[in-house]
């Protein structure tokens, strides 16, 4: 092998540098913020994980769900029950939540995916409406705590690490976030991504190409539920409390909004920007117009979608193209 053949292409070097910088930036947040701001950062990562999964389902596979807030709740409650009833370490609770969520996603998704378009959206809508009532039910109150909910006991990392509780929770969320970034990018860039896109664009042609359309839909749905469940578990750990009122139907709409406003078919930047939007913007709009914050919030959504159908990620891409086109001095 020649020396030239053994060299890493410059584009690959730049990509690796960008990846390393991204990882360092995510981890560095733990040292740059504290208290409430670090809690917001943890929430953004939790919602970004959920949005990544829903983005795969909607953006890459073309399925519409209005009920993923229910799976967010399943993840949060699974983590809470595991920690409260079985003493599972909070670091492993999201894994348990993901496993339970995947099982629930497969059981619900298998029959639900026979429906398409608005019919699937309506079926998942019913799930989101029913979930808070189920969590309040006396039938499951022994496990869920009923209307009182459950408190999660989370301890800071060992003292020798120098990390406080907020930093510990954030770094836990960052670890799972980076893991899902890796998994999501590998999935959408591989054969699964090709199957999802082919199924979305033309199911008949996808079958002719040899793709199993039913399997592709099921995998997309199950992965989206896995991500939402893990995101819910991390949010529950960040808040250290779960209750039925924490997971209303509006949560499903918020996740749906994060995907559309962030940018469909943008596997990384879209979910991050969408999560920032649904976590941070409501408090900003309240400062802009007290008592009318949701009117401002809705107007911002309309403006973003009207200006750039690809959402905030599309705006960033457009700005990057314009900056790149500027003449160099």
XYZ file of C-alpha atoms in Angstrom:
329
model
C 0.000 0.000 0.000
C 1.379 3.403 -1.003
C 1.674 6.279 1.418
C -1.056 8.151 -0.470
C -3.422 5.156 -0.241
C -2.973 4.997 3.535
C -3.801 8.636 4.103
C -7.155 9.675 5.527
C -9.060 11.911 3.078
C -9.206 15.581 4.166
C -13.016 15.483 4.243
C -12.906 12.529 6.660
C -10.429 14.406 8.885
C -12.711 17.462 8.949
C -15.692 15.262 9.746
C -13.904 13.600 12.655
C -12.774 16.958 14.008
C -16.352 18.242 13.790
C -17.640 15.125 15.564
C -15.069 15.481 18.359
C -15.896 19.183 18.729
C -19.607 18.378 18.943
C -19.049 15.771 21.683
C -16.818 18.149 23.654
C -19.354 20.963 23.305
C -22.159 18.764 24.657
C -20.049 17.662 27.616
C -18.686 21.169 28.281
C -22.188 22.467 29.037
C -21.946 20.727 32.432
C -19.190 23.148 33.419
C -20.632 26.271 31.810
C -24.080 26.315 33.421
C -25.531 25.495 36.809
C -28.825 25.228 38.650
C -31.952 25.956 36.635
C -30.075 26.537 33.382
C -28.412 23.148 33.636
C -31.824 21.599 34.328
C -33.101 23.224 31.117
C -30.125 21.780 29.242
C -30.914 18.301 30.601
C -34.553 18.697 29.520
C -33.482 19.801 26.046
C -31.366 16.660 25.619
C -34.197 14.433 26.882
C -36.682 15.974 24.453
C -34.093 15.911 21.654
C -33.747 12.133 22.054
C -37.526 11.745 21.828
C -37.636 14.078 18.803
C -34.897 12.050 17.080
C -37.042 8.944 17.300
C -40.208 10.705 16.149
C -38.263 12.354 13.323
C -37.267 8.918 12.041
C -40.914 7.844 12.083
C -42.346 10.979 10.467
C -39.502 12.381 8.390
C -37.897 9.203 7.084
C -40.805 6.745 7.124
C -43.670 9.152 6.464
C -45.901 7.948 9.321
C -47.849 10.445 11.439
C -48.128 10.006 15.196
C -49.998 12.243 17.615
C -49.500 9.968 20.603
C -45.801 9.663 21.344
C -46.293 11.600 24.563
C -47.845 8.369 25.864
C -44.583 6.506 25.235
C -42.690 9.385 26.852
C -44.871 8.764 29.914
C -44.279 5.002 29.755
C -40.531 5.623 29.823
C -40.743 8.054 32.736
C -42.964 5.774 34.803
C -40.889 2.681 34.008
C -37.778 4.456 35.264
C -39.613 5.723 38.347
C -41.066 2.312 39.220
C -37.738 0.606 38.612
C -35.926 3.030 40.895
C -38.656 3.276 43.565
C -39.829 -0.338 43.738
C -36.819 -2.367 42.620
C -33.865 -0.154 43.519
C -32.504 0.018 39.964
C -29.675 2.587 39.704
C -30.808 5.751 37.978
C -27.996 5.361 35.434
C -29.554 2.102 34.212
C -33.203 3.147 34.576
C -33.332 4.576 30.999
C -32.193 1.185 29.684
C -35.079 -0.500 31.479
C -37.429 2.191 30.165
C -36.194 1.610 26.627
C -36.747 -2.151 26.844
C -40.278 -1.754 28.195
C -40.987 0.978 25.648
C -39.815 -1.199 22.770
C -42.110 -3.976 23.949
C -45.050 -1.596 24.187
C -44.200 -0.110 20.804
C -44.123 -3.516 19.158
C -47.419 -4.614 20.743
C -49.171 -1.369 19.843
C -47.396 -0.762 16.561
C -48.029 -4.170 15.011
C -51.819 -3.697 14.677
C -51.700 0.114 14.465
C -49.357 0.087 11.470
C -52.032 -1.581 9.378
C -53.488 1.916 9.363
C -51.967 4.733 7.356
C -51.934 8.511 7.299
C -54.605 10.225 9.343
C -55.968 6.886 10.581
C -52.670 6.039 12.286
C -52.561 9.586 13.656
C -56.073 9.126 15.060
C -55.168 5.771 16.663
C -52.103 7.237 18.399
C -54.187 10.298 19.335
C -56.508 7.982 21.268
C -53.526 6.464 23.072
C -52.300 9.890 24.187
C -55.777 10.855 25.418
C -56.146 7.627 27.409
C -52.698 7.546 29.045
C -53.244 10.124 31.870
C -56.489 8.372 32.862
C -54.740 5.007 32.952
C -51.965 6.437 35.138
C -54.543 7.861 37.581
C -56.539 4.637 37.697
C -56.859 2.837 41.031
C -56.189 -0.362 39.123
C -52.510 0.598 38.725
C -52.108 3.040 41.614
C -50.078 0.530 43.636
C -47.362 0.903 41.002
C -47.922 4.389 39.597
C -48.829 6.198 42.820
C -52.153 7.284 41.322
C -52.806 11.007 41.248
C -49.987 11.608 43.752
C -47.334 10.288 41.407
C -43.890 9.027 42.391
C -40.762 10.756 43.653
C -37.413 9.654 42.272
C -34.412 9.538 44.566
C -31.328 10.613 42.625
C -27.915 10.970 44.254
C -25.027 13.028 42.973
C -21.924 11.320 41.630
C -19.242 10.369 44.192
C -17.599 13.369 45.849
C -14.226 12.616 44.280
C -15.684 13.501 40.852
C -16.415 17.058 41.956
C -19.854 16.923 40.304
C -23.011 18.214 41.941
C -26.478 16.705 41.396
C -27.402 18.936 38.438
C -24.127 18.155 36.683
C -24.576 14.438 37.346
C -28.050 14.415 35.816
C -26.934 16.477 32.833
C -23.961 14.228 32.061
C -26.251 11.195 32.288
C -28.594 12.823 29.750
C -25.594 13.793 27.596
C -24.314 10.199 27.594
C -27.622 8.806 26.356
C -28.031 11.698 23.917
C -24.654 11.021 22.291
C -25.478 7.306 22.142
C -28.735 8.030 20.303
C -26.986 10.457 17.973
C -24.625 7.637 16.970
C -27.414 5.065 16.587
C -29.745 7.394 14.686
C -27.103 8.527 12.209
C -26.039 4.936 11.575
C -29.638 3.833 11.036
C -30.707 6.610 8.656
C -27.440 6.359 6.732
C -27.651 2.591 6.298
C -29.975 0.029 4.774
C -32.741 0.772 7.280
C -32.724 4.417 6.209
C -32.994 3.426 2.545
C -35.906 1.098 3.356
C -37.677 3.814 5.360
C -37.293 6.423 2.628
C -38.356 4.000 -0.118
C -41.410 2.987 1.922
C -42.280 6.627 2.530
C -41.924 7.691 -1.098
C -43.481 4.707 -2.877
C -44.439 1.516 -0.998
C -45.167 -0.382 -4.225
C -41.762 0.447 -5.675
C -40.156 -0.414 -2.319
C -41.700 -3.895 -2.455
C -40.492 -4.287 -6.031
C -36.971 -3.404 -4.869
C -37.140 -6.191 -2.296
C -37.815 -4.164 0.848
C -40.194 -5.610 3.422
C -42.508 -2.622 3.851
C -44.265 -3.966 6.957
C -40.959 -4.715 8.651
C -39.587 -1.279 7.746
C -42.633 0.450 9.224
C -42.481 -1.653 12.377
C -38.770 -0.977 12.890
C -39.271 2.766 12.452
C -42.171 2.771 14.899
C -40.353 0.660 17.496
C -37.198 2.785 17.267
C -39.236 5.963 17.676
C -40.900 4.486 20.765
C -37.511 3.398 22.138
C -36.167 6.934 21.802
C -39.298 8.498 23.335
C -39.203 6.082 26.269
C -35.554 6.798 27.028
C -36.202 10.535 26.674
C -39.125 10.241 29.093
C -36.983 8.359 31.595
C -34.278 11.039 31.462
C -36.833 13.816 31.897
C -38.351 12.015 34.871
C -34.894 11.704 36.419
C -34.191 15.389 35.760
C -37.452 16.485 37.418
C -37.151 13.716 40.060
C -40.924 13.325 40.013
C -43.580 11.797 37.768
C -47.364 12.289 37.902
C -50.242 11.808 35.422
C -50.651 15.570 34.957
C -47.041 15.750 33.739
C -48.005 13.868 30.575
C -51.127 15.468 29.083
C -52.106 15.185 25.445
C -50.371 18.519 24.842
C -47.051 16.724 25.380
C -47.666 14.685 22.217
C -48.428 17.902 20.347
C -45.200 19.425 21.699
C -43.141 16.483 20.413
C -44.945 16.716 17.075
C -44.129 20.442 17.015
C -40.468 19.796 17.833
C -40.140 17.556 14.785
C -41.908 19.892 12.355
C -40.404 23.142 13.630
C -36.948 21.595 14.024
C -37.018 20.141 10.520
C -38.271 16.868 9.057
C -35.584 14.459 7.792
C -32.876 16.331 9.705
C -31.614 13.521 11.969
C -29.523 15.625 14.365
C -29.853 19.387 14.003
C -33.647 19.307 13.590
C -34.356 17.441 16.863
C -31.919 19.630 18.807
C -33.424 22.895 17.513
C -36.953 21.529 17.923
C -36.238 20.513 21.528
C -34.801 23.954 22.294
C -37.920 25.505 20.778
C -40.456 23.583 22.887
C -38.433 23.875 26.117
C -37.187 27.468 25.982
C -39.589 29.449 23.782
C -42.734 29.120 25.993
C -41.005 30.945 28.859
C -39.728 33.618 26.471
C -43.187 34.183 24.999
C -44.573 34.556 28.522
C -42.119 37.417 29.055
C -43.174 38.966 25.750
C -46.915 38.871 26.465
C -48.151 37.696 29.849
C -51.508 36.023 29.479
C -51.115 35.748 25.708
C -47.934 33.718 25.502
C -49.535 30.871 23.574
C -50.725 33.293 20.902
C -47.119 34.419 20.419
C -45.958 30.781 20.497
C -48.470 29.816 17.813
C -47.577 32.806 15.675
C -43.898 31.825 15.840
C -44.716 28.294 14.673
C -46.762 29.634 11.758
C -44.009 32.077 10.805
C -41.268 29.419 10.864
C -43.234 26.925 8.765
C -44.374 29.634 6.336
C -40.875 31.030 5.818
C -39.059 27.682 5.653
C -41.038 24.405 5.327
C -37.889 22.520 6.374
C -38.052 24.238 9.745
C -35.228 25.702 11.771
C -32.720 23.190 10.385
C -33.653 24.393 6.891
C -33.079 27.990 7.959
C -29.625 27.105 9.309
C -28.772 25.251 6.078
C -29.992 28.218 3.991
C -27.934 30.651 6.074
C -24.880 28.403 5.721
C -25.276 28.312 1.952
C -25.586 32.100 1.793
C -22.527 32.630 3.991
C -20.579 30.149 1.896
C -21.569 31.995 -1.263
C -20.247 35.330 0.018
C -17.074 36.522 -1.743
C -13.881 36.122 0.263
C -11.831 39.250 0.876
